[in-house]
Structure formats: structure tokens, C-alpha cells
Coordinates of C-alpha atoms and ligand atoms in Angstrom, one line a residue:
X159 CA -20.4 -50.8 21.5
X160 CA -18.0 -48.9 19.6
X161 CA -18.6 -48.4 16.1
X162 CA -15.9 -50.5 13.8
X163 CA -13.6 -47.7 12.0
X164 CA -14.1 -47.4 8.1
X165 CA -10.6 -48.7 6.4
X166 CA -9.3 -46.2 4.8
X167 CA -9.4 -46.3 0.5
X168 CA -7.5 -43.7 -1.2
X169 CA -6.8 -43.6 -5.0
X170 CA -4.6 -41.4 -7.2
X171 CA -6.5 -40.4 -10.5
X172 CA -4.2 -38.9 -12.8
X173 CA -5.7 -37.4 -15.9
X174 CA -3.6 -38.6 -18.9
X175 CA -2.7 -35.9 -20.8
X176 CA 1.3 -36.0 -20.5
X177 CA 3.7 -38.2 -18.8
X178 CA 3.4 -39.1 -15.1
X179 CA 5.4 -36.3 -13.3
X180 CA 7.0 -36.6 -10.3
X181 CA 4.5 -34.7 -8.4
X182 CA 2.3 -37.0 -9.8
X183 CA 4.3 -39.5 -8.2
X184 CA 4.5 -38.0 -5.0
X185 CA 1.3 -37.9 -5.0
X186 CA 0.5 -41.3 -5.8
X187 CA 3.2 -42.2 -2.8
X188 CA 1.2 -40.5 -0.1
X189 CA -1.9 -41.9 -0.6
X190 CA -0.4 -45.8 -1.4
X191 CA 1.7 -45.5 2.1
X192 CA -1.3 -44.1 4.1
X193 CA -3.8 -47.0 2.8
X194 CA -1.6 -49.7 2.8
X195 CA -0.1 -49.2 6.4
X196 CA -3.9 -49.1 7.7
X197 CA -4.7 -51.9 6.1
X198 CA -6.3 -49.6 3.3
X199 CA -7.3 -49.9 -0.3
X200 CA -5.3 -47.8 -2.6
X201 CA -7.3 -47.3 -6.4
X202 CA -5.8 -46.1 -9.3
X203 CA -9.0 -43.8 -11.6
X204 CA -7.3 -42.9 -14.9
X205 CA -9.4 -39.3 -15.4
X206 CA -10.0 -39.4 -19.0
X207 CA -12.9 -38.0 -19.9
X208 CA -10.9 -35.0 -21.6
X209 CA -11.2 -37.2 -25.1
X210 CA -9.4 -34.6 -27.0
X211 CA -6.4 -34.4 -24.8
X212 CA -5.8 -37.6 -23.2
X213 CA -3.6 -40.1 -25.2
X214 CA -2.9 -44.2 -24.7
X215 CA 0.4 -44.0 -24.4
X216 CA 0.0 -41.5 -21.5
X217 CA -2.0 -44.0 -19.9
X218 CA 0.4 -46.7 -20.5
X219 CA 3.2 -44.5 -19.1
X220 CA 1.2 -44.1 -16.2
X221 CA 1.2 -48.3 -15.4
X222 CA 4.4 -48.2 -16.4
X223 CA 5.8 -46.0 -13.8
X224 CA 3.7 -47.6 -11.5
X225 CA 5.3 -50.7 -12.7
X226 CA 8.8 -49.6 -12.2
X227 CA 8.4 -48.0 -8.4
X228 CA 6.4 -51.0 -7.1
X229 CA 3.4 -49.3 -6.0
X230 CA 0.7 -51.8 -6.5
X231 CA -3.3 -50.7 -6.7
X232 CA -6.3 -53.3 -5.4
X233 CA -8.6 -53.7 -8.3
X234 CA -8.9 -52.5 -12.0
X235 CA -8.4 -49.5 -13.3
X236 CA -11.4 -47.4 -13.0
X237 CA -11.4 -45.3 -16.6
X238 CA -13.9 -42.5 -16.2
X239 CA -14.2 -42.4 -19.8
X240 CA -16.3 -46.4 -19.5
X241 CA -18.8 -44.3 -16.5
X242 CA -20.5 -41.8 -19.1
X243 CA -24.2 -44.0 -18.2
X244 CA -23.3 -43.8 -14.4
X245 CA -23.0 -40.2 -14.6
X246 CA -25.7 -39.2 -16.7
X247 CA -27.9 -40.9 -14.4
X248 CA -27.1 -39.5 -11.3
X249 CA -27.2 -36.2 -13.5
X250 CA -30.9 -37.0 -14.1
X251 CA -31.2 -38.3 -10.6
X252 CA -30.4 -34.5 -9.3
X253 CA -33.0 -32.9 -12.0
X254 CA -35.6 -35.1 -10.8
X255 CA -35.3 -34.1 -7.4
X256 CA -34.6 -30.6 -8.5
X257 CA -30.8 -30.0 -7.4
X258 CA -30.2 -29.7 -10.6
X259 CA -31.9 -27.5 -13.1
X260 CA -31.8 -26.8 -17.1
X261 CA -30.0 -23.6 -17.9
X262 CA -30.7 -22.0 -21.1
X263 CA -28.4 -18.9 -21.1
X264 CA -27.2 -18.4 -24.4
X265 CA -23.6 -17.4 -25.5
X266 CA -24.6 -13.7 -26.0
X267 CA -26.6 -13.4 -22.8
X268 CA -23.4 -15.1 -20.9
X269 CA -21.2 -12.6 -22.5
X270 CA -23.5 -9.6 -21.5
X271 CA -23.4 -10.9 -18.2
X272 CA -19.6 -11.0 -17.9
X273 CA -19.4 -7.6 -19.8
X274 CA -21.4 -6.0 -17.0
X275 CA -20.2 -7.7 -14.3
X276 CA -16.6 -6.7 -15.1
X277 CA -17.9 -3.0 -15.6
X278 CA -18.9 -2.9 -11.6
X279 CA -15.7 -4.5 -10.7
X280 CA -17.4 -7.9 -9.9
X281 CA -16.1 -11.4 -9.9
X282 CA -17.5 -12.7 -12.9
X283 CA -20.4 -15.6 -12.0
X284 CA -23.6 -16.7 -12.8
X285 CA -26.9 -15.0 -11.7
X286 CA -29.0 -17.9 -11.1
X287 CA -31.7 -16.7 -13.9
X288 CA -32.5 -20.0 -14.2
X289 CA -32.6 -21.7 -10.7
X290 CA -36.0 -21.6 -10.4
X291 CA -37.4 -21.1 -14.0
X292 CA -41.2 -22.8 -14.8
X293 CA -41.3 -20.7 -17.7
X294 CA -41.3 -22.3 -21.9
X295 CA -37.4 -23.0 -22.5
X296 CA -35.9 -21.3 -25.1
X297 CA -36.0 -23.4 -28.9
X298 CA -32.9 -22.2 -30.0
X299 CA -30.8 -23.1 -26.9
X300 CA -29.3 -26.7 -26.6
X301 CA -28.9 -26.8 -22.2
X302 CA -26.1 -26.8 -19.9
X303 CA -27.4 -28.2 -16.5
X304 CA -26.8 -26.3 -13.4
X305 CA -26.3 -28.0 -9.5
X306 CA -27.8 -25.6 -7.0
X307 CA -25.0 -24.3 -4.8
X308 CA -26.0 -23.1 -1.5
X309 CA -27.3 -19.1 -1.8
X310 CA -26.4 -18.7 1.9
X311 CA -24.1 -19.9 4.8
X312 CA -20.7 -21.4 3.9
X313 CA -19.0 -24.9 2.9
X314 CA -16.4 -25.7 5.2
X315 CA -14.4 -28.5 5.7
X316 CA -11.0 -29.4 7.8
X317 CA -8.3 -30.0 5.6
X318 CA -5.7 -32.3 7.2
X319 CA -2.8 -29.9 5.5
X320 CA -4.5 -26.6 5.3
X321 CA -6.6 -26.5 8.5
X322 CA -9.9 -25.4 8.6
X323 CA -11.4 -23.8 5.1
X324 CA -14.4 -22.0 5.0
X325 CA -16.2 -20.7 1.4
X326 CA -18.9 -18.0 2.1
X327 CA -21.8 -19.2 -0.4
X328 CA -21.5 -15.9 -1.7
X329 CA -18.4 -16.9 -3.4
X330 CA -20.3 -19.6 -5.5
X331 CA -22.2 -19.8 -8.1
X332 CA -24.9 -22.8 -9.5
X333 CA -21.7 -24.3 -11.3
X334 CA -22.5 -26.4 -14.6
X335 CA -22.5 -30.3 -14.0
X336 CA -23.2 -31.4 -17.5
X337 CA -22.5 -29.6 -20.8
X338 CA -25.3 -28.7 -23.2
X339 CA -24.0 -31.9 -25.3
X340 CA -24.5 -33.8 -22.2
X341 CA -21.0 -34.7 -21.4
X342 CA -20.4 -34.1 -17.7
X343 CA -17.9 -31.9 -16.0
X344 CA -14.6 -32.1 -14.3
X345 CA -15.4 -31.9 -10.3
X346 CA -18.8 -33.5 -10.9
X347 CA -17.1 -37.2 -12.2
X348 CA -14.3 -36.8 -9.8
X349 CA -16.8 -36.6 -6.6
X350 CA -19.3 -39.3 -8.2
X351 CA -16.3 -41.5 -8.6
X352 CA -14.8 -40.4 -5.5
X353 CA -17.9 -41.4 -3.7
X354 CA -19.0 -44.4 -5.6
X355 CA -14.9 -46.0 -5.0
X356 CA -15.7 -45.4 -1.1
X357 CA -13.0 -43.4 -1.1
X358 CA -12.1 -42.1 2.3
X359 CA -9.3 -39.9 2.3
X360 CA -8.2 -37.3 -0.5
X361 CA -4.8 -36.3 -0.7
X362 CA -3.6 -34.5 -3.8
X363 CA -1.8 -31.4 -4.8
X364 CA -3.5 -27.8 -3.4
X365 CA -4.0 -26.7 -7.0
X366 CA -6.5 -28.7 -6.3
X367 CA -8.0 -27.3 -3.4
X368 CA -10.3 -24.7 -4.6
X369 CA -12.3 -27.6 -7.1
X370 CA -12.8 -29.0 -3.5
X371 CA -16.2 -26.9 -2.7
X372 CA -17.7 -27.8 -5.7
X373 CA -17.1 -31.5 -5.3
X374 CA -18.7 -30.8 -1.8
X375 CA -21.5 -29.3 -3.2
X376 CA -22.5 -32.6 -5.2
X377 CA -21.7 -34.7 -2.5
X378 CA -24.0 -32.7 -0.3
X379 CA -26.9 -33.0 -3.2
X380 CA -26.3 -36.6 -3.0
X381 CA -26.5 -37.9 0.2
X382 CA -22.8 -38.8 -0.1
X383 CA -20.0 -39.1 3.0
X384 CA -17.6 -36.6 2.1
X385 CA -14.4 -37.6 2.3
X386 CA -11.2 -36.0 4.3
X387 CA -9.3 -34.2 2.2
X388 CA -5.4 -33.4 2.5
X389 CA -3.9 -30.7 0.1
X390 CA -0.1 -31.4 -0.2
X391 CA 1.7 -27.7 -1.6
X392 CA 3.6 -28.0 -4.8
X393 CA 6.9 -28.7 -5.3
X394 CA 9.1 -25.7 -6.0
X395 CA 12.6 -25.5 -7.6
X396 CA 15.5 -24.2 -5.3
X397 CA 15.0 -20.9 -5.9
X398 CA 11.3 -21.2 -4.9
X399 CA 9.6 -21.3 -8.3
X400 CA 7.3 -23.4 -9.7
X401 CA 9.2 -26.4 -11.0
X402 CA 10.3 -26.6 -15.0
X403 CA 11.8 -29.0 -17.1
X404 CA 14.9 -27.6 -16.0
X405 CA 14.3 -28.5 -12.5
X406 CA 13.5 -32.3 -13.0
X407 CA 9.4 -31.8 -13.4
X408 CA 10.4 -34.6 -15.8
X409 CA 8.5 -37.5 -16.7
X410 CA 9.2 -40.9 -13.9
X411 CA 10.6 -43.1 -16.5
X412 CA 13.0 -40.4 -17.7
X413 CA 14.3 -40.7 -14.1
X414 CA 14.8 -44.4 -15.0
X415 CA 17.1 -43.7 -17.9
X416 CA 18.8 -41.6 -15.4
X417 CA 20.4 -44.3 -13.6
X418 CA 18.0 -43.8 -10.8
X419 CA 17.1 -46.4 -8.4
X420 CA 13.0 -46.5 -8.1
X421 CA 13.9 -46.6 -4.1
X422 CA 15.9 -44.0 -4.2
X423 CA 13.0 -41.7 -6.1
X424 CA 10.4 -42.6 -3.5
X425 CA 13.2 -42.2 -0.5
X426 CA 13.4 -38.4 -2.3
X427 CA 9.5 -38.1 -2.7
X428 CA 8.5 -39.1 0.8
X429 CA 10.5 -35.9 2.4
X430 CA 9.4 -33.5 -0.5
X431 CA 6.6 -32.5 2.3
X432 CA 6.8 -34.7 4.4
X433 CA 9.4 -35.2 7.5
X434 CA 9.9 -37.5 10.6
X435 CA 12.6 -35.8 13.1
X436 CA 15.9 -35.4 10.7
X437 CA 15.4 -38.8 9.4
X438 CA 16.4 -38.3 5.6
X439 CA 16.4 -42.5 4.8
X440 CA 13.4 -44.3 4.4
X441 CA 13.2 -47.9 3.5
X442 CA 9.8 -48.7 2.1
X443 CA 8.8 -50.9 5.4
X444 CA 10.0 -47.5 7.2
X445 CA 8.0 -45.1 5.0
X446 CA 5.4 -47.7 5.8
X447 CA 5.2 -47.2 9.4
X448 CA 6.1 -43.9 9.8
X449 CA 4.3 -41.7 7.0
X450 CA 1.1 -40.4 8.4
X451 CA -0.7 -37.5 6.3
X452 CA -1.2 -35.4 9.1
X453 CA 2.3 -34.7 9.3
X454 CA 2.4 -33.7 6.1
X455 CA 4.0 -29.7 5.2
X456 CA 1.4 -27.0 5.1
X457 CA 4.4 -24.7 2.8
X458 CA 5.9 -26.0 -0.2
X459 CA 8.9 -28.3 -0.4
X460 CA 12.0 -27.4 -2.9
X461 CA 14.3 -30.2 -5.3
X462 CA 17.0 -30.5 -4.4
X463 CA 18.9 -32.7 -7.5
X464 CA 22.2 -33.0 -5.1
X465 CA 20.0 -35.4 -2.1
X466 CA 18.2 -37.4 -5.1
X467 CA 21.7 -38.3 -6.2
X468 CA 22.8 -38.8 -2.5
X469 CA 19.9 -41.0 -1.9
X470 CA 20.5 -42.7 -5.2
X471 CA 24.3 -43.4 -4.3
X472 CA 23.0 -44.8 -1.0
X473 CA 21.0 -47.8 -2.9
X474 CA 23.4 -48.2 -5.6
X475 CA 25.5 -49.1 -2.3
X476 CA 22.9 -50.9 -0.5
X477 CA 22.2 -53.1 -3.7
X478 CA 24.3 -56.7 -3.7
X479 CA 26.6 -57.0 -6.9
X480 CA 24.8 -59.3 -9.0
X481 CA 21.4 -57.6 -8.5
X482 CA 23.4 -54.6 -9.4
X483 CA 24.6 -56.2 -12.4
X484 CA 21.1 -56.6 -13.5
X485 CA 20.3 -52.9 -13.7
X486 CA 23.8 -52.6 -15.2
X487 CA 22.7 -54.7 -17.8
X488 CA 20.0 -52.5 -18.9
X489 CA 22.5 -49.1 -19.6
X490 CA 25.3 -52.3 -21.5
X491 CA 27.2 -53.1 -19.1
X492 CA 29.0 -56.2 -19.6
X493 CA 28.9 -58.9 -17.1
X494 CA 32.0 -59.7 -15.3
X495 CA 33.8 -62.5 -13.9
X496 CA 32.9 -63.0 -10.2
X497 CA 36.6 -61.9 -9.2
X498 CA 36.3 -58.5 -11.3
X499 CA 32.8 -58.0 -10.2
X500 CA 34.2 -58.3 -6.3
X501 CA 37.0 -55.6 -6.9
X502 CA 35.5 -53.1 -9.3
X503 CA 32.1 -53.1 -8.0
X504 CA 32.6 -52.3 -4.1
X505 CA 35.1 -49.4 -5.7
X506 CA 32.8 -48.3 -8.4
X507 CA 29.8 -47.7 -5.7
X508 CA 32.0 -45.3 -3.7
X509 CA 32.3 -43.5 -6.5
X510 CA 29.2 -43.4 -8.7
X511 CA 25.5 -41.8 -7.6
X512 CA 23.8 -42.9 -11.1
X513 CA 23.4 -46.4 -12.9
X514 CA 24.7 -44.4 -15.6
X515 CA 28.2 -43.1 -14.2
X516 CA 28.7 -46.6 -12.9
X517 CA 28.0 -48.0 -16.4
X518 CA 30.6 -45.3 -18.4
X519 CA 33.5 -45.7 -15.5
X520 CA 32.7 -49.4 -15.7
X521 CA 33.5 -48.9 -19.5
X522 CA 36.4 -46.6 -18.8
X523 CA 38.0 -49.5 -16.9
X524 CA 37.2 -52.4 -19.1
X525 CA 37.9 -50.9 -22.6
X526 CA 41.6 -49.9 -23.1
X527 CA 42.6 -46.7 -23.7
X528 CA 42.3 -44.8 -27.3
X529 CA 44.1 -41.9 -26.0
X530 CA 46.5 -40.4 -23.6
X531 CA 45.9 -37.7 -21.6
X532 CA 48.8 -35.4 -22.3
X533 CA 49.3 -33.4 -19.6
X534 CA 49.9 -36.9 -17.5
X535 CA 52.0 -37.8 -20.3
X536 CA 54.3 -34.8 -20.6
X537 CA 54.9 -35.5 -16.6
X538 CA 56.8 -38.8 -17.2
X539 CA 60.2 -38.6 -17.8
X540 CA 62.5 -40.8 -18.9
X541 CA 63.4 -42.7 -15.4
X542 CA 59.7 -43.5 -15.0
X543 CA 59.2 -45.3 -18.5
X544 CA 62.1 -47.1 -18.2
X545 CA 60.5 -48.4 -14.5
X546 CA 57.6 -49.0 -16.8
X547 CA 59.3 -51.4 -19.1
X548 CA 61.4 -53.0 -16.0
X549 CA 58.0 -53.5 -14.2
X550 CA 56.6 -55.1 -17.3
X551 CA 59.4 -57.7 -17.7
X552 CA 58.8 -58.5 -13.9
X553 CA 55.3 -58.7 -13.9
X554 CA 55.0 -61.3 -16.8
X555 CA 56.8 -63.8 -14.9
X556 CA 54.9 -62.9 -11.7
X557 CA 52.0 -65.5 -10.4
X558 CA 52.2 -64.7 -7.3
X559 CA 51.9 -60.9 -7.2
X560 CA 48.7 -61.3 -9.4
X561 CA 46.4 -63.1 -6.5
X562 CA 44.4 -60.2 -5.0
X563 CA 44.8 -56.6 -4.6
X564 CA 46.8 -56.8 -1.8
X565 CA 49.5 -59.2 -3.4
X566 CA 49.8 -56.6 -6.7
X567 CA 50.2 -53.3 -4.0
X568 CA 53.0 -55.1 -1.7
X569 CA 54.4 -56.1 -5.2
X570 CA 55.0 -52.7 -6.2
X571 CA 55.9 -51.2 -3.5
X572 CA 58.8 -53.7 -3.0
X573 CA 59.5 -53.1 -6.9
X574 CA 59.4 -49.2 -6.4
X575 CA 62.1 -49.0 -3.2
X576 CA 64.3 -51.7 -4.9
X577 CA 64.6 -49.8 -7.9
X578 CA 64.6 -46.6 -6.0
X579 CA 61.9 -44.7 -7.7
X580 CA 58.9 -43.2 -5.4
X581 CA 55.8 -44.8 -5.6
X582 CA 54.1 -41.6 -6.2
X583 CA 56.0 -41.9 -9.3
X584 CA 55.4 -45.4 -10.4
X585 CA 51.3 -45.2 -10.0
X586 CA 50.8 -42.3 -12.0
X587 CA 52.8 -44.1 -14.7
X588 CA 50.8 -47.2 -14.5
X589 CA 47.7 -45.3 -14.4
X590 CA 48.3 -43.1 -17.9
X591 CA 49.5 -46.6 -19.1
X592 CA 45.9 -49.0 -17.9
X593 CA 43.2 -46.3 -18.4
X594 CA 44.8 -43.4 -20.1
X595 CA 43.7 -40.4 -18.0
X596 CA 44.2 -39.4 -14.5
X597 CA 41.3 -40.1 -11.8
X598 CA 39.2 -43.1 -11.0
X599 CA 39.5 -46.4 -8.9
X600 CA 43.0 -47.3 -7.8
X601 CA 45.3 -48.6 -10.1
X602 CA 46.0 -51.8 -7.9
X603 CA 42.2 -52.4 -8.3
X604 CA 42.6 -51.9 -11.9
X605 CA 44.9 -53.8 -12.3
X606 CA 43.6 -57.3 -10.4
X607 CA 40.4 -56.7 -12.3
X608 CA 41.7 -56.6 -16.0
X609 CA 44.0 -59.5 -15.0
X610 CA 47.6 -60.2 -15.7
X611 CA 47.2 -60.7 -19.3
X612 CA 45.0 -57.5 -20.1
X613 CA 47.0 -55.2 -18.0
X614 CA 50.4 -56.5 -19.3
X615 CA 49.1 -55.8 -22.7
X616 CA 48.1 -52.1 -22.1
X617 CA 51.2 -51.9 -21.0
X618 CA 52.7 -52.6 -23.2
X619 CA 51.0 -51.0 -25.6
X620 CA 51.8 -47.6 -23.9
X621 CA 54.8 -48.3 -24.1
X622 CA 55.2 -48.6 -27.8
X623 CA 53.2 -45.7 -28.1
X624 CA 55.1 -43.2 -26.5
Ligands
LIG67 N1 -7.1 -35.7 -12.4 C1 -6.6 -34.7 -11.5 C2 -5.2 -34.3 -11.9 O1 -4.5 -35.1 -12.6 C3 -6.6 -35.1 -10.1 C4 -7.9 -35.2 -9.5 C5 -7.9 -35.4 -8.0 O2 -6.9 -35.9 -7.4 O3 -8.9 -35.1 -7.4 O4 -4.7 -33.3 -11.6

């Protein structure tokens, strides 16, 4: 019989020191999509054992962010900083069956050591001096203690991004697992954990990937399965540097006060090193059955802030108007009646790739002008006002003309040949007169959406303005 395949459990275990960054996020994407299209578990470990620099409200911003891009974990939280017992005893387990050992090397000695080793030109590590001590310890030395690395051979493993990795034992030393106040260290939690979550699969970023011989090393001393392990390249600015502020290495919620759409984040995440054919749109269902880590980029992927917005315009579009007002809701924008909503949203989505720039020409349409722009205004002579006030009189004691879009734009073109003037004249007019500047949705949109009364009333009031 055919031995049942282990589901596959990933995690993400972000250490919270600052907000979640979108490589973070990337990240966390990869590893959610792989599980949950196998029929995975996904775990979130909050990595927090670093009590002087981790902070709450980096951890809340972490479940927040999570919150707001839908990725869901199975289970609680796992907080490393509530497994300090677990660890110390699988610490003690290792001295008892001497992996481990008690390393007295004081400060100076250490610093010798270092000295000397830099003098030959040597890559600084330790000299084993106390792998096999049985002599009396030191009084004056409080212990670090020590996992025995391998002193010959090599640790190798298949990366699923890298290929196959192999560490000569000579390049390791007996690296400390617990601090000489007891506290354990970084790659010997994350491989306890790791190990203890039944974690199958590793993906994270390759900054990563030279921790990952250490973490082998304990799971070796333990008995452990060792995970696979997939080591995604960094994300790089466009002009292939490591990515800044600048660049948009910004927190995920800041891409929330954006204007972005969560979707349209993960859509941009999914191809930062990852690709299926030339397929740049990925629903979540699609990025469900089509991500597979294998695939994934062994060189770095660059941000590009023109195809976030792209993809961002895409589902603005591919939202329906009143979930659409929703989000609007949250930048202040007003809720409109139905009709208006029909017109100026359709028009505004052609237009706008952010919540934000939807919001402001959403504003820009439904707040009259303060000002006029005066190079428009200086183009209007006096034939065109005088159209202006003629097309006012007319229009007041239209109802007809007022119905739909299509009524006001046969209106005024009738109006424009009857009174002879172009209608490449008459527009432009209107235009300065409903919004005050040149550019945005047509004016025939514009002007269905305020409604007779509104519009007639900017009209008028540019009128007696000028
Ligand atoms: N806590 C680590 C970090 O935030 C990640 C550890 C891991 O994925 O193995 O970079």
C-alpha cells in the first residue's frame, strides 16, 4: 500500500519589530496559497522573543493586515514569547544526551580568539574548547550552551528555489542555542517551533537562507523531519536595489490609505516571483489553483508602482457601485443618488486607479467650483457667454432634455447648430462654468449627475462671475 501523503502546514512567523511590509506580505501569500490549495494548514507564529524590540502594536498591525487582505490562519497564534518552558527543556533534553554542551569562554578569551583569528586571515568562529570538556567549570563564568555541529561532512538540503545547497562542516561552528541567562536563540526557537507546528514546507525570503543549516543542525539533534524549504529572492526597486521607503517597502495598511484594493495588492504580490505563462491577473480562486512554489523565481523580482496601479484600476472596475461606495465611504465620499451613482461611477472608474483619486474627482464633481481656471476663461469670448446665458434660459424650462445623458447631448447639439455656434465651443464653456477647470468626465455626464437644478445654478453663477 501506498503511504498517505503528509498535508502540507506552512506558517508565516513574522518577528514584530516594525510594521508588516509587503515582503512580509508576499511572503505570508505564498505560503497561505500553497497550504490552502492542498488542502493545507497555514499557521501564523508571531516571533517575539526579541523582548526589547518587539512592540504590541506591531503585532496588532500584523492581524490587522491580515485582516484587511483576507488571508485567514487555522488555529491561534503561536507567540514564541509564551514557549520559553518548551524550549528550555528541549535545551536540557540536548545536554542530557550530550548534543549540547556548557561553554564557559569568557568575553576576553572570545575576543582573543577573534583577534587572532582575524590576524591569519580566518573567518572568525569558535574552536570547540569546550565540546568535550570533563574538566571543573570556571566560577566566574555564567554559561552560554553550545549544539554540536557536525566537525566533518556537509549539510545539504534541496531548496525548491535555490536547488541543491551544500555547507561543508568546516564552515560551521558549535553555534550557541541558549544564552548564558538562559534565554534561547534565534534559529534554535524557529526550528523547535517549526518542528513542533508540523510544519512541512518553509518558504520565506533568502535572507534567510543561510540561518537554514543551523536550524538543520537542531533538527538533526532532535530526531526531527526536516522540512522543505523554499527561499523566495528579495524584492528589488526598478533600478535593481534593495527596496526603500521610497520604493513602496511601506507598511500593508499604508497601502490601504492608498486607495488600494487588498486584491489588487495580492494580484501584484503573486507575480513579484512568481509567474504562470504571461498571465498578469489573478483572482484569488486563480492564484489558488495555479500558484505552485516550485515555480517560483530563483532571481529577484523588481516594483513596479505603474502595474500596482494598473491592477488596482482593474478591481476598482471589477467592483459593483454600491460595494464601491462602501470603500468610498471610508476616504468621505458622499453617497449618491442611485441615478448619479449610475453615471459618475462607470465614468469615474475609467479614469481613477486609487480609491483616493476617485474620492477627490468625485469631490471635484459634486462640490461647485471656488475658482476659475483662467487660461479656459480668457478663451471665451463674448459670442460664447452669451450662448451661455441663452442655453441657460432654455434649459430651465427644459424636462425633457434633463432625462439621461443621451437626452442632455442631442439637446445641445440641436441648441449649438440652431444658434450656429460649434459645439467645440459650447462644451468648453459649460465645462469652465460646472467644474471650473478643464479635464475630467464629460460634461454631459456632469451635467445629468448634478441635476437640472444644481447645474443651472453653477451656471449661473459663472455667469455672474465673469
Ligand atoms: N521571524 C523571521 C522574520 O521575520 C522569519 C523566520 C522564518 O520565516 O523562518 O524575518
Amino acid at each position: 500500500m501506498k503511504a498517505a501523503q503528509k498535508p502540507i502546514i506552512t506558517r508565516f512567523a513574522p518577528s514584530p519589530t516594525g510594521y508588516l511590509h509587503i515582503g512580509g506580505l508576499r511572503t505570508a501569500l505564498f505560503n497561505y496559497l500553497y497550504a490552502r490549495a492542498n488542502g493545507g494548514k497555514f499557521l501564523l507564529r508571531i516571533e517575539d522573543t526579541d523582548l526589547a524590540r518587539n512592540s504590541i502594536e506591531a503585532t496588532q498591525a500584523i492581524l490587522e493586515a491580515f485582516q484587511w487582505v483576507g488571508l485567514d490562519y487555522d488555529g491561534e497564534v503561536v507567540y514564541q514569547s509564551q514557549r520559553f518552558g518548551l524550549y528550555k527543556q528541549y535545551i536540557q533534553q540536548l545536554l542530557d544526551s550530550k548534543k549540547a554542551y556548557y561553554c564557559y569562554m569568557s568575553k576576553q578569551e572570545l575576543d582573543e580568539l577573534r583577534a587572532e583569528q582575524e590576524r591569519n586571515k580566518q573567518t572568525p568562529r569558535y574552536d570547540n574548547r569546550y565540546r568535550d570538556f570533563s574538566g571543573t567549570p570556571p566560577q566566574n563564568v555564567a554559561p552560554v550552551v553550545r549544539i554540536k555541529a557536525p566537525l566533518e561532512g556537509a549539510i545539504t538540503f534541496d531548496d525548491g528555489v535555490k536547488g541543491h545547497i551544500s555547507i561543508n562542516a568546516k564552515e560551521l561552528d558549535d553555534f550557541i542555542i541558549a544564552r548564558s541567562d538562559g534565554s534561547p536563540t534565534y534559529n534554535f526557537v524557529v526550528a523547535i517551533d517549526d518542528a513542533l507546528m508540523g510544519v512541512t514546507d518553509v518558504i520565506r525570503g533568502d535572507d534567510h537562507l543561510s540561518n537554514t543549516p543551523k536550524q538543520i543542525i537542531v533538527y538533526n539533534a532532535l530526531g526531527f523531519d526536516i522540512p522543505r524549504f523554499f527561499h523566495v529572492p528579495m524584492i528589488l526597486n526598478p533600478q535593481g536595489k534593495k527596496l526603500s521607503k521610497r520604493d513602496g517597502a511601506m507598511g500593508v495598511m499604508d497601502y490601504e490609505k492608498m486607495g488600494y484594493l487588498s486584491e489588487a495588492l495580492l494580484n501584484f504580490l503573486v507575480r513579484l516571483g512568481w509567474s504562470y505563462g504571461d498571465k498578469e491577473i489573478f483572482s484569488m480562486r486563480e492564484m489558488l489553483a495555479l500558484f505552485d512554489p516550485n515555480a517560483l523565481n530563483s532571481s529577484p523580482s523588481a516594483y513596479n508602482e505603474d502595474k500596482l496601479l494598473w491592477l488596482n484600476q482593474h478591481y476598482i472596475k471589477q467592483t459593483d457601485n454600491a460595494a464601491l461606495e462602501v470603500l468610498l465611504s471610508a476616504f468621505g465620499a458622499p453617497k449618491l443618488s442611485e441615478k448619479s451613482r449610475q453615471i459618475l461611477y462607470p465614468a469615474l472608474k475609467e479614469r481613477c486607479n486609487t480609491l483616493v483619486n476617485f474620492t477627490q474627482s468625485l469631490q471635484e464633481v459634486l462640490n461647485p467650483p471656488t475658482t476659475y481656471d483662467e487660461k479656459m476663461r480668457a478663451k471665451l469670448d463674448s459670442t460664447a457667454l452669451q450662448s451661455l446665458g441663452a442655453l441657460y434660459e432654455t434649459l430651465s424650462i427644459q424636462t425633457k432634455a434633463w432625462e439621461g445623458v443621451a437626452d442632455i447631448e442631442s439637446y445641445l447639439h440641436d441648441f449649438a447648430s440652431q444658434k450656429q455656434i460649434k459645439i467645440g465651443k459650447l462644451m468648453p464653456t459649460l465645462r469652465c462654468a460646472l467644474l471650473g477647470k478643464s479635464g475630467g468626465i464629460g460634461v454631459c455626464e456632469v451635467l445629468i449627475a448634478l441635476g437640472k437644478e444644481q447645474s443651472l445654478e453653477r451656471i449661473k453663477a459663472f455667469i455672474s462671475h465673469i
